[in-house]
Coordinates of C-alpha atoms in Angstrom, one line a residue:
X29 CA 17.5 49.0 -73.7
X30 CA 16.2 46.1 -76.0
X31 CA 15.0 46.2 -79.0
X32 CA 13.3 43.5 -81.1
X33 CA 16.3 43.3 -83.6
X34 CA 18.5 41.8 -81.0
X35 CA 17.5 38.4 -81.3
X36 CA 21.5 37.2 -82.3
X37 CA 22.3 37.4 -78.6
X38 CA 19.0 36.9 -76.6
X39 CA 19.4 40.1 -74.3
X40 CA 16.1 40.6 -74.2
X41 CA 14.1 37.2 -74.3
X42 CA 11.5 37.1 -71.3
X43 CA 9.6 33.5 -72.5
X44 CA 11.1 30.6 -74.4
X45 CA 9.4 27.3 -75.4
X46 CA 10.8 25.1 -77.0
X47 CA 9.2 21.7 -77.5
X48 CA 8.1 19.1 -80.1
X49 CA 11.9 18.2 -80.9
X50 CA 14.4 15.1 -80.4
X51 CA 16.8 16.0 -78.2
X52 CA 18.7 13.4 -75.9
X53 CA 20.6 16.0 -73.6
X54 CA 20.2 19.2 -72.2
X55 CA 23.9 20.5 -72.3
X56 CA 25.3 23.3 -70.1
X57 CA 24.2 27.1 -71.0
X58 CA 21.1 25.7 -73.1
X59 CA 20.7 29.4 -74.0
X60 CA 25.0 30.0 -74.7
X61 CA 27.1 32.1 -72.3
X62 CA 25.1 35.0 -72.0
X63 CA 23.1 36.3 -69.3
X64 CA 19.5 36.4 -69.8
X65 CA 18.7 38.6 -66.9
X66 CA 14.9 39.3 -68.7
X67 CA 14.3 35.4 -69.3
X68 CA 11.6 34.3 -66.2
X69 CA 10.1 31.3 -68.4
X70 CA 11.4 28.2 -70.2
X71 CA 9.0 25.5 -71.6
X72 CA 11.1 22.2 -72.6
X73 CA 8.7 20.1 -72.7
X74 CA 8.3 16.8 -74.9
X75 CA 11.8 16.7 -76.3
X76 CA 12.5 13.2 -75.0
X77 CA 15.5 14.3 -73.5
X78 CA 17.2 12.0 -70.9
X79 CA 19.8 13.6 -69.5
X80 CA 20.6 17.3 -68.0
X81 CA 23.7 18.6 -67.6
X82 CA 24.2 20.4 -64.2
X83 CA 24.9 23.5 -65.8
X84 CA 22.1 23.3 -68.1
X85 CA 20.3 26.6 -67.1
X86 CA 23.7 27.9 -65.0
X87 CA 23.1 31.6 -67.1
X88 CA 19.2 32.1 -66.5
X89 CA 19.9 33.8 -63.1
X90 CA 16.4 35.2 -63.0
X91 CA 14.5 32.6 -63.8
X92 CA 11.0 31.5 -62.4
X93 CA 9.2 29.0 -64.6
X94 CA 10.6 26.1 -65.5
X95 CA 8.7 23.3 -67.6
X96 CA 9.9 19.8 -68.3
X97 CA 6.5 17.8 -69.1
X98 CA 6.5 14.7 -71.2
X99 CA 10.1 13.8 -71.4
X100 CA 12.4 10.7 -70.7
X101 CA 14.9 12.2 -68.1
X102 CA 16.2 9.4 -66.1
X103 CA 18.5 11.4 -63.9
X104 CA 21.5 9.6 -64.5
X105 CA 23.1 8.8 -61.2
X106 CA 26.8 9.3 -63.0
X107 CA 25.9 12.5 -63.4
X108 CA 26.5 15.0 -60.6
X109 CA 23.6 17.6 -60.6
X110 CA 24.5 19.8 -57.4
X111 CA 22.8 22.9 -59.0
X112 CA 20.8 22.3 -61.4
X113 CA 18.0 24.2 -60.0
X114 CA 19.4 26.3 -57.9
X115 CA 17.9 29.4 -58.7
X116 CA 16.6 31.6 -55.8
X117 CA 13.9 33.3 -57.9
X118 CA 12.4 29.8 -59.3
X119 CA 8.7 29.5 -58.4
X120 CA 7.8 27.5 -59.9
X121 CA 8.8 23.3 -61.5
X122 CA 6.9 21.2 -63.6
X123 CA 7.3 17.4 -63.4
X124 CA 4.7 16.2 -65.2
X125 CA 5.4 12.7 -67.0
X126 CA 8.8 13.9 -66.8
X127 CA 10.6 10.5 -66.4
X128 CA 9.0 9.0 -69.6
X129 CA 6.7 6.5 -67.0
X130 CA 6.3 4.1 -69.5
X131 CA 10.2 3.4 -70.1
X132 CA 11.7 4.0 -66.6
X133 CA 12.0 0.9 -64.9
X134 CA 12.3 2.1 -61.3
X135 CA 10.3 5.1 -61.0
X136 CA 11.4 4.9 -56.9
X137 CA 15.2 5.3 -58.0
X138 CA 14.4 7.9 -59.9
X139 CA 12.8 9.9 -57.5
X140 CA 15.2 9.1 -54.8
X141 CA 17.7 11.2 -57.4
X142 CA 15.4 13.7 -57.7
X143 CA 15.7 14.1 -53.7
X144 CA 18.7 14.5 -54.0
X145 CA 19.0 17.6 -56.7
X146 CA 16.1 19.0 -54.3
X147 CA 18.1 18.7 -51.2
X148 CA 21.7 19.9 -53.3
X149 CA 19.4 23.3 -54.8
X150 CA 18.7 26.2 -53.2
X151 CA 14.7 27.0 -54.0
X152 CA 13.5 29.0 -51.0
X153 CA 11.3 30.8 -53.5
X154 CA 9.7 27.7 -55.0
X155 CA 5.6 27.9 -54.8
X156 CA 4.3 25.1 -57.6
X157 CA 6.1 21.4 -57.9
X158 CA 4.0 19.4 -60.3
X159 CA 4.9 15.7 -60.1
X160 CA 1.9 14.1 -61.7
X161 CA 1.6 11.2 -64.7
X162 CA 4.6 9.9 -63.2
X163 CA 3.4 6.5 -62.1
X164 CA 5.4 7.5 -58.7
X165 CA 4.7 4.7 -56.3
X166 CA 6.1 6.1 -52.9
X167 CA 7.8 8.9 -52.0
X168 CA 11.4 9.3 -50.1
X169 CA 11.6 10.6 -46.7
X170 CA 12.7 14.5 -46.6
X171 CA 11.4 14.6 -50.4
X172 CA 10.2 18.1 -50.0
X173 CA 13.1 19.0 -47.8
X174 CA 13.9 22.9 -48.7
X175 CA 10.4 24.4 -50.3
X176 CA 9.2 26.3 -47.3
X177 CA 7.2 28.4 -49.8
X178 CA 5.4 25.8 -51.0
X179 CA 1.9 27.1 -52.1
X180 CA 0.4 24.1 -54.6
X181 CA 1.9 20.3 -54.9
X182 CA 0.3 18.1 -57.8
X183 CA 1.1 14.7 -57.2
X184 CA -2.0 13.5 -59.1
X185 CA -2.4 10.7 -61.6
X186 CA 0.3 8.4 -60.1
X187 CA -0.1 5.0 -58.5
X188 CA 0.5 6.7 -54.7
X189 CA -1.2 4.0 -52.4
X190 CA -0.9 6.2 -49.2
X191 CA 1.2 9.4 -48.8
X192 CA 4.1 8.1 -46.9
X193 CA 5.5 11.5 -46.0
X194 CA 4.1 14.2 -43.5
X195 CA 2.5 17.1 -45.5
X196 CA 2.3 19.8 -42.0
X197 CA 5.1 21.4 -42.6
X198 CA 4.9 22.7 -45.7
X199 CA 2.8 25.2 -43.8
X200 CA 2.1 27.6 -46.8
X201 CA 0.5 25.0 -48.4
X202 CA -3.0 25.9 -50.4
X203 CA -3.2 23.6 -53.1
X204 CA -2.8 19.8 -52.8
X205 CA -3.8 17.6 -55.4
X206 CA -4.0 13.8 -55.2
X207 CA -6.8 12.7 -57.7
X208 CA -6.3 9.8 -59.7
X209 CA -4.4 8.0 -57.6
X210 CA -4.1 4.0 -56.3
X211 CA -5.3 4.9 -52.8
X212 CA -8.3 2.8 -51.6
X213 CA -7.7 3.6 -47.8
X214 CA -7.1 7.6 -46.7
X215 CA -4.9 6.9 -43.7
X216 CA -5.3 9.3 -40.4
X217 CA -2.2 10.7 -41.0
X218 CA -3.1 12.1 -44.5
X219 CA -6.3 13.3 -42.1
X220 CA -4.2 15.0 -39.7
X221 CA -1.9 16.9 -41.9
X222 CA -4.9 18.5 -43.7
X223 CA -6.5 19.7 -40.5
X224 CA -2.9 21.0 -39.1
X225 CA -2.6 23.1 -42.6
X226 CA -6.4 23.8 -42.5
X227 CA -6.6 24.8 -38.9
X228 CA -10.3 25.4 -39.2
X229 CA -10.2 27.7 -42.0
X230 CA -7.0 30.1 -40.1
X231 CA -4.4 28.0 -41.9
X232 CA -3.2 28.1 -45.2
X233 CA -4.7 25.1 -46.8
X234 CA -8.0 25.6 -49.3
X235 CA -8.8 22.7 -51.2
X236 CA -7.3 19.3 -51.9
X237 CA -8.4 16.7 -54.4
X238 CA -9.3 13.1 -53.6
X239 CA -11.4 12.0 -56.7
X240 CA -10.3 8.7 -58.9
X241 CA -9.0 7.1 -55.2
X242 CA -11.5 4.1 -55.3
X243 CA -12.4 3.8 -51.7
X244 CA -12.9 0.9 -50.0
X245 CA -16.4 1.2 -48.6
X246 CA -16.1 -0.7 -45.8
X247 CA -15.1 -0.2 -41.6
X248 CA -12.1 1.0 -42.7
X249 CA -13.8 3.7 -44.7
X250 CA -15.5 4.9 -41.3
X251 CA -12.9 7.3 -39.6
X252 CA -12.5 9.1 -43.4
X253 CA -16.2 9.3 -44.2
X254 CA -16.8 11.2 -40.6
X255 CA -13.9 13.1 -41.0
X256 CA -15.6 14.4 -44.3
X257 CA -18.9 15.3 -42.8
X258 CA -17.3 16.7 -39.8
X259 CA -16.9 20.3 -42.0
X260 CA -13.6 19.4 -44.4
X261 CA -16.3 18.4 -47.1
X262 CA -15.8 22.1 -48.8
X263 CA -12.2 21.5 -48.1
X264 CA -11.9 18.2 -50.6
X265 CA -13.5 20.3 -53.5
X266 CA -14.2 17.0 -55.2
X267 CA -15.8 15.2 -52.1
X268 CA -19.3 14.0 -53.8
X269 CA -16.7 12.4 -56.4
X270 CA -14.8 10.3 -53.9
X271 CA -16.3 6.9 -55.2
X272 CA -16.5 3.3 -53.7
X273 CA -14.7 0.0 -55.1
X274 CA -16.1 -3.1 -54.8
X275 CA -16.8 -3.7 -51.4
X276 CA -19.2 -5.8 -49.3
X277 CA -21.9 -5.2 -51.5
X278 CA -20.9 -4.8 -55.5
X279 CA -23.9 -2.6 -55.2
X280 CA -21.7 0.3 -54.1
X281 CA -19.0 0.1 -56.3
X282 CA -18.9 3.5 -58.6
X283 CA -21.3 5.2 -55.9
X284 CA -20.5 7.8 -53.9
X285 CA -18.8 6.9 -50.7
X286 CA -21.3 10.2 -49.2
X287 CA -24.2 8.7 -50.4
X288 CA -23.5 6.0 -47.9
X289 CA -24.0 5.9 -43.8
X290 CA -21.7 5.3 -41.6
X291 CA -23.8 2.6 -40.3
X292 CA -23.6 1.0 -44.3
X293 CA -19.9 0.9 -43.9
X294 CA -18.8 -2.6 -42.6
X295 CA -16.2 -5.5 -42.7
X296 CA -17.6 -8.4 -43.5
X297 CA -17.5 -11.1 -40.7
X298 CA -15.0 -13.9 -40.8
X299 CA -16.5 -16.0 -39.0
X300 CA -20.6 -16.1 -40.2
X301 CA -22.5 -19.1 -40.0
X302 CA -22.1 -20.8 -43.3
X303 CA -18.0 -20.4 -43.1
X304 CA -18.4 -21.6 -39.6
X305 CA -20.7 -24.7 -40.7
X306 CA -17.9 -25.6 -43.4
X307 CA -15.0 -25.4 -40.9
X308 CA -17.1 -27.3 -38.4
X309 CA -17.6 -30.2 -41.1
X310 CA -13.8 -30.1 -41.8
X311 CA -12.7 -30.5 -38.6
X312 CA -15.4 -33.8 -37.9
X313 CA -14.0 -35.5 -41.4
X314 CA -10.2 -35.1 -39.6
X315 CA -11.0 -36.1 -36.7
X316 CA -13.0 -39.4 -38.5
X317 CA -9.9 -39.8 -40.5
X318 CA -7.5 -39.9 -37.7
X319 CA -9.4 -42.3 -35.1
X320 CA -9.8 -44.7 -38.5
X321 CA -6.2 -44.3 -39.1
X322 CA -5.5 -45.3 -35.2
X323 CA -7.9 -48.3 -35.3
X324 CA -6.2 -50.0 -38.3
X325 CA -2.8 -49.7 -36.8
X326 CA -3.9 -51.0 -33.4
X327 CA -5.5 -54.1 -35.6
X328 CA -3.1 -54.6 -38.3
X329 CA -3.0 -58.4 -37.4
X330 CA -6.6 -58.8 -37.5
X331 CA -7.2 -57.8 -40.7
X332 CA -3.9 -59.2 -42.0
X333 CA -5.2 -62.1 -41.0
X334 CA -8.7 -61.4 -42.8
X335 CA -6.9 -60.3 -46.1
X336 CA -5.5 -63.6 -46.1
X337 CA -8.2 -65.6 -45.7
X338 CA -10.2 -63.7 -48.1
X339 CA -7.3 -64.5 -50.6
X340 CA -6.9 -67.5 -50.2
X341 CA -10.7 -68.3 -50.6
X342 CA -11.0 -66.6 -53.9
X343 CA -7.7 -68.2 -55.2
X344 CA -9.7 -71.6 -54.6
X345 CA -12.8 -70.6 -55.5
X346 CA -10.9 -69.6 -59.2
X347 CA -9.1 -73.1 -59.4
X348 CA -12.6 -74.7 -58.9
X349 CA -13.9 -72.8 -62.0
X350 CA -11.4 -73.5 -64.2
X351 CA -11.8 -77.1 -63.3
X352 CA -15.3 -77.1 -63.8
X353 CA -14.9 -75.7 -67.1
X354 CA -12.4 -78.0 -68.2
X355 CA -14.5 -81.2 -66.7
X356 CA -17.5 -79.3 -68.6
X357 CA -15.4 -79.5 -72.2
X358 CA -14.6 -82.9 -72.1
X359 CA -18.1 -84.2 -71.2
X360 CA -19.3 -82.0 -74.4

C-alpha cells in the first residue's frame, strides 16, 4: 500500500515532471534502481539535454507518457540505443522541438537515428507521436515502421515540402496534423492515403490539418482544390484556411484557395505573344549577325584593300596640313 510519506524510494509516484533545468544527459535508471510500477507519466521537457542513455527509463516498466519537448538531443550515433523506448504500454511520445532545431545541423541524420530507435523498440501500444517544431525536412523510408496503433501523428510546424512516405497503413489513424508546413503542392499521393484511411467516413481517419501550406494557386492546384469539394472539405477541418502564394495573379496571394474556381486556377503560358515577339526579334538580330559575319569573310580582300586606301589618303591628307601650316608661319 503507499502512502504519501514514502517519497525516499518513489514506490508510489504516478506523474513526474521535471523540467526547466540544465542537464546534458539523461543517464540510465533516471528514477534509480527501483521499480516504479505506479509511474505512467514523465515530463522532461526543456532540460537541454543531448544525450540519452539506452537505459535511461529501463525501470519504468509501466510507463505510458513520455515527454521530451524543447531539448537539444542529438541522438548520438556512438551511442547504441536498442531499447530505449521499448515499453509495451507506452502510448504515447512527444517530439516536439526535441532536437534543439536551431543547433542541429542535419536534422535528416538525426531523424534517420530516430528510425532506427523506432525500428530497435517494441511500441505496439503507441497511439500519439508528436514530431512537430522540428524543422524536419523529409522523412526516412519505414519511419513509422512498428506503430500499428497509431491513432494521432503531429508532424506540424516543420519545413515538410511533400510527405515522402505512405500514410495508408497506419490504418488506425484519426488525427493527422500537417499545418504550418513548406508544402506549396499537395501531391496525389498525400490525396490517396487520406481517402484509403477515410474510406468515405467507414475508416478511421477524422480530420487532418493543411493550414499555413501556402498553395500554389495555379493548374497544379486543380486535382487538390476538386478533391476538397468533392466531400473531404469536413475532413481537412481547417480547409477555408488553406491559403494561396503568390501565383499568377499577386491578387490571390493570402486568399483562400476555396474562394477560387477551378477555372481561376491556371499556369501561366510560356509561350504568349509578347515572349514570343521578343524571341522572334532575337532570333532575326542572329541571323543578321551571322550572314554579316559570312559576308566579311567572303570579302576580306575587298575591304582590305579599301582600309588601305582610306589610310593612305588620310595619311596624305595630314602631311598636307602640316605643310600648309608651316608654309602659313613663314609667310606671317
Amino acid at each position: 500500500m503507499c502512502s504519501s510519506y514514502s517519497w525516499a524510494s518513489y514506490p508510489c509516484l504516478t506523474v513526474v515532471v521535471f523540467t526547466g533545468h540544465d542537464l546534458s544527459i539523461i543517464g540510465d535508471n533516471i528514477l534509480g534502481n527501483n521499480s516504479h510500477n505506479s509511474l505512467h507519466t514523465l515530463d522532461l521537457s526543456n532540460n537541454r539535454f543531448s544525450r540519452i542513455q539506452p537505459g535511461a527509463f529501463y525501470s519504468l516498466k509501466n510507463l505510458k507518457q513520455l515527454i521530451l519537448d524543447d531539448n537539444e538531443w542529438n541522438i548520438d550515433e556512438s551511442v547504441s540505443h536498442p531499447s530505449v523506448f521499448n515499453h509495451s504500454n507506452l502510448t504515447t511520445l512527444s517530439f516536439s522541438n526535441a532536437f534543439g532545431a536551431g543547433r542541429v545541423r542535419d536534422i535528416g541524420k538525426v531523424m534517420e537515428r530516430l528510425q532506427v530507435l523506432f525500428v530497435n523498440s517494441s511500441m505496439p501500444s503507441l497511439t500519439s507521436l508528436r514530431l512537430s517544431r522540428n524543422k524536419i525536412i523529409a522523412l526516412p523510408g519505414g519511419f513509422f515502421f512498428g506503430m500499428p496503433n497509431l491513432q494521432l501523428l503531429d508532424l506540424s510546424n516543420n519545413k515538410l515540402d511533400r510527405i515522402n512516405v505512405r500514410l495508408s497503413n497506419l490504418t488506425h489513424l484519426q488525427s493527422l496534423l500537417l499545418h504550418q508546413n513548406a508544402m506549396n503542392v499537395i501531391f496525389q499521393t498525400l490525396m490517396d492515403d487520406i481517402d484509403i484511411l477515410y474510406d468515405d467516413g467507414q475508416g478511421s481517419l477524422r480530420n487532418v490539418t493543411l493550414s499555413g501550406n501556402f498553395i500554389l494557386c495555379n493548374c497544379l492546384a486543380r486535382n487538390f482544390s476538386s478533391w476538397l469539394r468533392s466531400g473531404n472539405k469536413s475532413l481537412l477541418v481547417d480547409a477555408d484556411k488553406v491559403t494561396c502564394s503568390p501565383g499568377p495573379n499577386d491578387a490571390m496571394a493570402g486568399a483562400a484557395l476555396l474562394d477560387y474556381k477551378l477555372s481561376d486556377l491556371v499556369c501561366k503560358e510560356v509561350t504568349d505573344t509578347k515572349q514570343s515577339s521578343y524571341v522572334i526579334l532575337i532570333i532575326v538580330i542572329g541571323i543578321i549577325t551571322v550572314i554579316a559575319v559570312i559576308v566579311l569573310i567572303l570579302n576580306r580582300s575587298f575591304f582590305i584593300n579599301k582600309y588601305i586606301a582610306c589610310k593612305e589618303m588620310l595619311g596624305s591628307k595630314h602631311d598636307f596640313s602640316i605643310y600648309g601650316a608651316k608654309y602659313s608661319s613663314v609667310v606671317s
